[in-house]
Structure formats: C-alpha cells, structure tokens
Amino acid sequence: MTSTVPALGTRTAEGSALQAVLLDMDGTLVDTEGFWWDVEVEVFAALGHTLDDSWRHVVVGGPMTRSAGFLIEATGAAITLAELAVLLNDGFEERIGQALPLMPGAARLLAELHEHAIPTALVSASHRRIIDRVLTVLGPHHFDLSVAGDEVSRTKPFPDPYLMAAARLGADPSRCAVVEDTATGVAAAEAAGCRVVAVPSVAPINPAAGRTVVPSLEAVDLAFLRSLMTEMR
C-alpha cells in the first residue's frame, strides 16, 4: 500500500464529528520500539562503539535522519547517514521478519474501525519499505492510506505527515483522532491540530489540553475516539 491514493470524501458516522483516525505504527500498533534500539546497538557494536542506554529516550519515535544523526555525532562513528540508514533498515527488516508482535488492543481497534468504515491512515516516521512489511501483518485492508517518513519533506515532530493524511482522507485535522506513543509523534499531531490519544511506550507522556493519555490501546475504542470530538462542541 502506498500513500499516493486518490483523496477520499469525508465519511462521517451519523451523529459523530469524528472524521478520521490516524495511527502511528512503531510502539503504537506493533511492539517494535525495542527492535529499533536493539538494531542500533548491534550496528554500532559492529562499528566498534557502545551506545549509552540513556540515548534510547533521545532517539525514540523520531525520524531516522534525527536518530541516526544523533548516534553518529554522539559516538563519532566513521559512517555516513545514508550508509547507516541502510544498515538500520536492513537490521530492522530482518527482525520483523522473525516476529512482529502487536500491541495489546491493536487488532481489536483496527477491526472495529474497519467494521464501521471509519477512514483510517497509518502515519509513521519509518521508511516505506518498513511500512509495507508491517502492513502485511496489520492487514492493508484496515487502512485507507499510509504515509511514510521518507515520503514527506519534513516528518515528525513536524505536522506534515498528519496534515497530508488528513488532506488525502478529505478530513479536517481538528476532527481527526491521532493515536501516538512518543512525545515526538504527539508533537507532530498536536501541531497539525488533531486530537491526540497518547499511549506511552518507552517514555512517559503527560496529559495536556487536547491530549488524553491512556495506559494501553485496550482503553481505546470507537466510542472513546468519538467522545474526544464531542468534548470539542
């Protein structure tokens, strides 16, 4: 599935102001945030460097250009950003080929959104090659479109990916519910003007105006997402 699909007309459920649901991937729908860190540790070990565990919170949830760039600068590794990106994507793809666990509640939520024909997009900072592999597990039929980090000029924490997804779904960003697991993703969604549900994975996220924090996707269903829009009236 690609993100270059025709724009869809806004389809709103009767009696609901919810126009679309936009979902992050790593750490939100699939339990892979740890995969990325493990691969980063392994790749840099092969380059002769040990990563400080405290750096994990710096690189989580962000675009590869930011996370990889930070690790190169922090370690002084003799590798270019482009070379490192290939190694990290290769390593991650190998990991998810062995196992790709879903986050608790993810399968149920996707099935419910699909059953009620809620316009849904997968919005990730991961590259297209990774998203397409993950979609084979999540089920491409669950998403009207997907947006990859290497398909926008500015990815998270900038609002561009969420603004693109909303536009292609024909939805008003303020009537979109976004589900994210990191501060980087939350910042992107809020900058786009979306209502945000934060499900923290690696680092805690505090509640704020327009943002609801829940312990897991088990607490999120269609009625819950619709209620976020009702609060705006």
GROMACS .gro file of C-alpha atoms in nm:
model
  233
    1MET     CA    1   0.000   0.000   0.000
    2THR     CA    2   0.124   0.348  -0.080
    3SER     CA    3   0.019   0.690   0.033
    4THR     CA    4  -0.048   0.806  -0.322
    5VAL     CA    5  -0.416   0.716  -0.331
    6PRO     CA    6  -0.690   0.949  -0.454
    7ALA     CA    7  -0.838   1.178  -0.191
    8LEU     CA    8  -1.142   1.027  -0.029
    9GLY     CA    9  -1.459   1.214   0.051
   10THR     CA   10  -1.511   1.273   0.418
   11ARG     CA   11  -1.718   0.990   0.560
   12THR     CA   12  -1.861   1.070   0.899
   13ALA     CA   13  -2.059   0.830   1.112
   14GLU     CA   14  -2.409   0.957   1.182
   15GLY     CA   15  -2.418   1.161   1.498
   16SER     CA   16  -2.040   1.177   1.525
   17ALA     CA   17  -1.797   1.458   1.448
   18LEU     CA   18  -1.510   1.210   1.414
   19GLN     CA   19  -1.394   1.224   1.052
   20ALA     CA   20  -1.082   1.006   1.057
   21VAL     CA   21  -0.844   0.811   1.279
   22LEU     CA   22  -0.470   0.845   1.217
   23LEU     CA   23  -0.245   0.587   1.379
   24ASP     CA   24   0.127   0.573   1.444
   25MET     CA   25   0.297   0.237   1.385
   26ASP     CA   26   0.606   0.154   1.594
   27GLY     CA   27   0.525   0.127   1.963
   28THR     CA   28   0.159   0.212   1.898
   29LEU     CA   29   0.024  -0.075   1.687
   30VAL     CA   30   0.328  -0.302   1.681
   31ASP     CA   31   0.566  -0.367   1.970
   32THR     CA   32   0.880  -0.266   1.780
   33GLU     CA   33   1.033   0.034   1.957
   34GLY     CA   34   1.268  -0.209   2.133
   35PHE     CA   35   1.357  -0.363   1.797
   36TRP     CA   36   1.493  -0.033   1.667
   37TRP     CA   37   1.711   0.019   1.973
   38ASP     CA   38   1.843  -0.339   1.962
   39VAL     CA   39   1.936  -0.297   1.597
   40GLU     CA   40   2.105   0.036   1.667
   41VAL     CA   41   2.306  -0.123   1.949
   42GLU     CA   42   2.413  -0.411   1.724
   43VAL     CA   43   2.506  -0.193   1.428
   44PHE     CA   44   2.718   0.042   1.637
   45ALA     CA   45   2.879  -0.250   1.820
   46ALA     CA   46   2.993  -0.379   1.480
   47LEU     CA   47   3.139  -0.034   1.417
   48GLY     CA   48   3.327  -0.052   1.748
   49HIS     CA   49   3.103   0.170   1.958
   50THR     CA   50   2.884   0.112   2.264
   51LEU     CA   51   2.560   0.305   2.289
   52ASP     CA   52   2.463   0.464   2.619
   53ASP     CA   53   2.123   0.336   2.728
   54SER     CA   54   2.017   0.690   2.819
   55TRP     CA   55   2.029   0.777   2.448
   56ARG     CA   56   1.734   0.550   2.386
   57HIS     CA   57   1.493   0.821   2.500
   58VAL     CA   58   1.659   1.070   2.266
   59VAL     CA   59   1.617   0.861   1.950
   60VAL     CA   60   1.279   0.700   2.016
   61GLY     CA   61   0.990   0.798   1.794
   62GLY     CA   62   1.181   1.032   1.569
   63PRO     CA   63   1.279   1.021   1.202
   64MET     CA   64   1.585   0.817   1.109
   65THR     CA   65   1.770   1.128   0.998
   66ARG     CA   66   1.744   1.264   1.352
   67SER     CA   67   1.806   0.943   1.547
   68ALA     CA   68   2.085   0.813   1.325
   69GLY     CA   69   2.242   1.157   1.301
   70PHE     CA   70   2.243   1.190   1.679
   71LEU     CA   71   2.408   0.850   1.725
   72ILE     CA   72   2.678   0.924   1.467
   73GLU     CA   73   2.759   1.252   1.639
   74ALA     CA   74   2.744   1.102   1.989
   75THR     CA   75   2.975   0.810   1.906
   76GLY     CA   76   3.196   0.966   1.641
   77ALA     CA   77   3.141   0.659   1.425
   78ALA     CA   78   3.303   0.670   1.082
   79ILE     CA   79   2.988   0.617   0.879
   80THR     CA   80   2.762   0.840   0.672
   81LEU     CA   81   2.395   0.894   0.746
   82ALA     CA   82   2.297   0.722   0.422
   83GLU     CA   83   2.514   0.418   0.496
   84LEU     CA   84   2.379   0.391   0.850
   85ALA     CA   85   2.018   0.419   0.733
   86VAL     CA   86   2.067   0.117   0.505
   87LEU     CA   87   2.218  -0.090   0.789
   88LEU     CA   88   1.942   0.005   1.033
   89ASN     CA   89   1.660  -0.065   0.789
   90ASP     CA   90   1.817  -0.397   0.689
   91GLY     CA   91   1.855  -0.500   1.052
   92PHE     CA   92   1.503  -0.394   1.144
   93GLU     CA   93   1.350  -0.569   0.845
   94GLU     CA   94   1.529  -0.888   0.946
   95ARG     CA   95   1.391  -0.855   1.300
   96ILE     CA   96   1.030  -0.810   1.196
   97GLY     CA   97   1.068  -1.099   0.956
   98GLN     CA   98   1.126  -1.323   1.257
   99ALA     CA   99   0.849  -1.184   1.479
  100LEU     CA  100   0.615  -0.887   1.481
  101PRO     CA  101   0.409  -0.871   1.800
  102LEU     CA  102   0.105  -0.644   1.804
  103MET     CA  103   0.041  -0.411   2.094
  104PRO     CA  104  -0.246  -0.521   2.323
  105GLY     CA  105  -0.576  -0.400   2.180
  106ALA     CA  106  -0.437  -0.314   1.835
  107ALA     CA  107  -0.608  -0.592   1.639
  108ARG     CA  108  -0.945  -0.525   1.806
  109LEU     CA  109  -0.927  -0.149   1.745
  110LEU     CA  110  -0.834  -0.189   1.378
  111ALA     CA  111  -1.114  -0.440   1.325
  112GLU     CA  112  -1.368  -0.208   1.488
  113LEU     CA  113  -1.264   0.093   1.279
  114HIS     CA  114  -1.282  -0.117   0.964
  115GLU     CA  115  -1.622  -0.262   1.055
  116HIS     CA  116  -1.767   0.088   1.098
  117ALA     CA  117  -1.596   0.223   0.782
  118ILE     CA  118  -1.405   0.491   0.971
  119PRO     CA  119  -1.142   0.650   0.742
  120THR     CA  120  -0.811   0.532   0.883
  121ALA     CA  121  -0.448   0.609   0.798
  122LEU     CA  122  -0.117   0.466   0.914
  123VAL     CA  123   0.125   0.756   0.972
  124SER     CA  124   0.483   0.661   1.055
  125ALA     CA  125   0.833   0.808   1.057
  126SER     CA  126   0.957   0.470   0.932
  127HIS     CA  127   1.054   0.432   0.568
  128ARG     CA  128   0.816   0.294   0.305
  129ARG     CA  129   0.998  -0.038   0.278
  130ILE     CA  130   0.940  -0.098   0.650
  131ILE     CA  131   0.577   0.016   0.649
  132ASP     CA  132   0.493  -0.218   0.362
  133ARG     CA  133   0.637  -0.513   0.551
  134VAL     CA  134   0.443  -0.426   0.866
  135LEU     CA  135   0.121  -0.378   0.668
  136THR     CA  136   0.129  -0.743   0.565
  137VAL     CA  137   0.082  -0.827   0.933
  138LEU     CA  138  -0.155  -0.546   1.031
  139GLY     CA  139  -0.369  -0.605   0.722
  140PRO     CA  140  -0.361  -0.341   0.446
  141HIS     CA  141  -0.742  -0.353   0.427
  142HIS     CA  142  -0.752  -0.181   0.767
  143PHE     CA  143  -0.609   0.142   0.620
  144ASP     CA  144  -0.732   0.378   0.351
  145LEU     CA  145  -0.376   0.502   0.310
  146SER     CA  146  -0.037   0.518   0.473
  147VAL     CA  147   0.226   0.791   0.498
  148ALA     CA  148   0.595   0.704   0.539
  149GLY     CA  149   0.872   0.916   0.683
  150ASP     CA  150   1.067   0.916   0.357
  151GLU     CA  151   0.764   1.044   0.163
  152VAL     CA  152   0.741   1.387   0.325
  153SER     CA  153   0.995   1.667   0.323
  154ARG     CA  154   0.954   1.709   0.698
  155THR     CA  155   0.846   1.415   0.910
  156LYS     CA  156   0.760   1.400   1.282
  157PRO     CA  157   0.784   1.613   1.500
  158PHE     CA  158   0.664   1.843   1.220
  159PRO     CA  159   0.291   1.827   1.141
  160ASP     CA  160   0.340   1.748   0.770
  161PRO     CA  161   0.266   1.371   0.783
  162TYR     CA  162  -0.062   1.420   0.971
  163LEU     CA  163  -0.167   1.713   0.757
  164MET     CA  164  -0.100   1.503   0.446
  165ALA     CA  165  -0.300   1.208   0.580
  166ALA     CA  166  -0.595   1.427   0.678
  167ALA     CA  167  -0.597   1.604   0.341
  168ARG     CA  168  -0.592   1.279   0.146
  169LEU     CA  169  -0.879   1.148   0.355
  170GLY     CA  170  -1.073   1.469   0.296
  171ALA     CA  171  -1.083   1.531   0.670
  172ASP     CA  172  -1.047   1.839   0.887
  173PRO     CA  173  -0.738   1.782   1.108
  174SER     CA  174  -0.931   1.913   1.408
  175ARG     CA  175  -1.182   1.631   1.353
  176CYS     CA  176  -0.913   1.364   1.336
  177ALA     CA  177  -0.814   1.149   1.631
  178VAL     CA  178  -0.445   1.056   1.639
  179VAL     CA  179  -0.303   0.768   1.842
  180GLU     CA  180   0.067   0.802   1.925
  181ASP     CA  181   0.318   0.654   2.172
  182THR     CA  182   0.602   0.909   2.181
  183ALA     CA  183   0.645   1.277   2.257
  184THR     CA  184   0.777   1.328   1.904
  185GLY     CA  185   0.463   1.185   1.746
  186VAL     CA  186   0.237   1.369   1.988
  187ALA     CA  187   0.410   1.697   1.898
  188ALA     CA  188   0.351   1.632   1.528
  189ALA     CA  189  -0.017   1.551   1.574
  190GLU     CA  190  -0.082   1.848   1.800
  191ALA     CA  191   0.098   2.083   1.561
  192ALA     CA  192  -0.139   1.956   1.291
  193GLY     CA  193  -0.435   2.049   1.511
  194CYS     CA  194  -0.553   1.693   1.578
  195ARG     CA  195  -0.699   1.547   1.895
  196VAL     CA  196  -0.439   1.316   2.044
  197VAL     CA  197  -0.455   0.992   2.237
  198ALA     CA  198  -0.113   0.913   2.383
  199VAL     CA  199  -0.028   0.555   2.472
  200PRO     CA  200   0.327   0.593   2.611
  201SER     CA  201   0.571   0.317   2.520
  202VAL     CA  202   0.932   0.397   2.616
  203ALA     CA  203   0.899   0.734   2.793
  204PRO     CA  204   0.610   0.888   2.990
  205ILE     CA  205   0.382   1.150   2.833
  206ASN     CA  206   0.185   1.395   3.044
  207PRO     CA  207  -0.180   1.485   2.980
  208ALA     CA  208  -0.245   1.829   2.829
  209ALA     CA  209  -0.518   2.029   2.662
  210GLY     CA  210  -0.643   1.838   2.360
  211ARG     CA  211  -0.444   1.532   2.468
  212THR     CA  212  -0.563   1.222   2.652
  213VAL     CA  213  -0.317   0.973   2.799
  214VAL     CA  214  -0.418   0.608   2.839
  215PRO     CA  215  -0.221   0.306   2.963
  216SER     CA  216  -0.278   0.091   2.654
  217LEU     CA  217  -0.490   0.050   2.341
  218GLU     CA  218  -0.716  -0.173   2.548
  219ALA     CA  219  -0.866   0.155   2.674
  220VAL     CA  220  -0.934   0.284   2.323
  221ASP     CA  221  -1.238   0.201   2.110
  222LEU     CA  222  -1.457   0.383   1.859
  223ALA     CA  223  -1.690   0.523   2.125
  224PHE     CA  224  -1.388   0.660   2.313
  225LEU     CA  225  -1.249   0.827   1.999
  226ARG     CA  226  -1.587   0.979   1.915
  227SER     CA  227  -1.614   1.116   2.267
  228LEU     CA  228  -1.295   1.318   2.211
  229MET     CA  229  -1.472   1.506   1.934
  230THR     CA  230  -1.786   1.554   2.142
  231GLU     CA  231  -1.575   1.732   2.405
  232MET     CA  232  -1.490   1.998   2.145
  233ARG     CA  233  -1.850   2.109   2.097
   0.00000   0.00000   0.00000
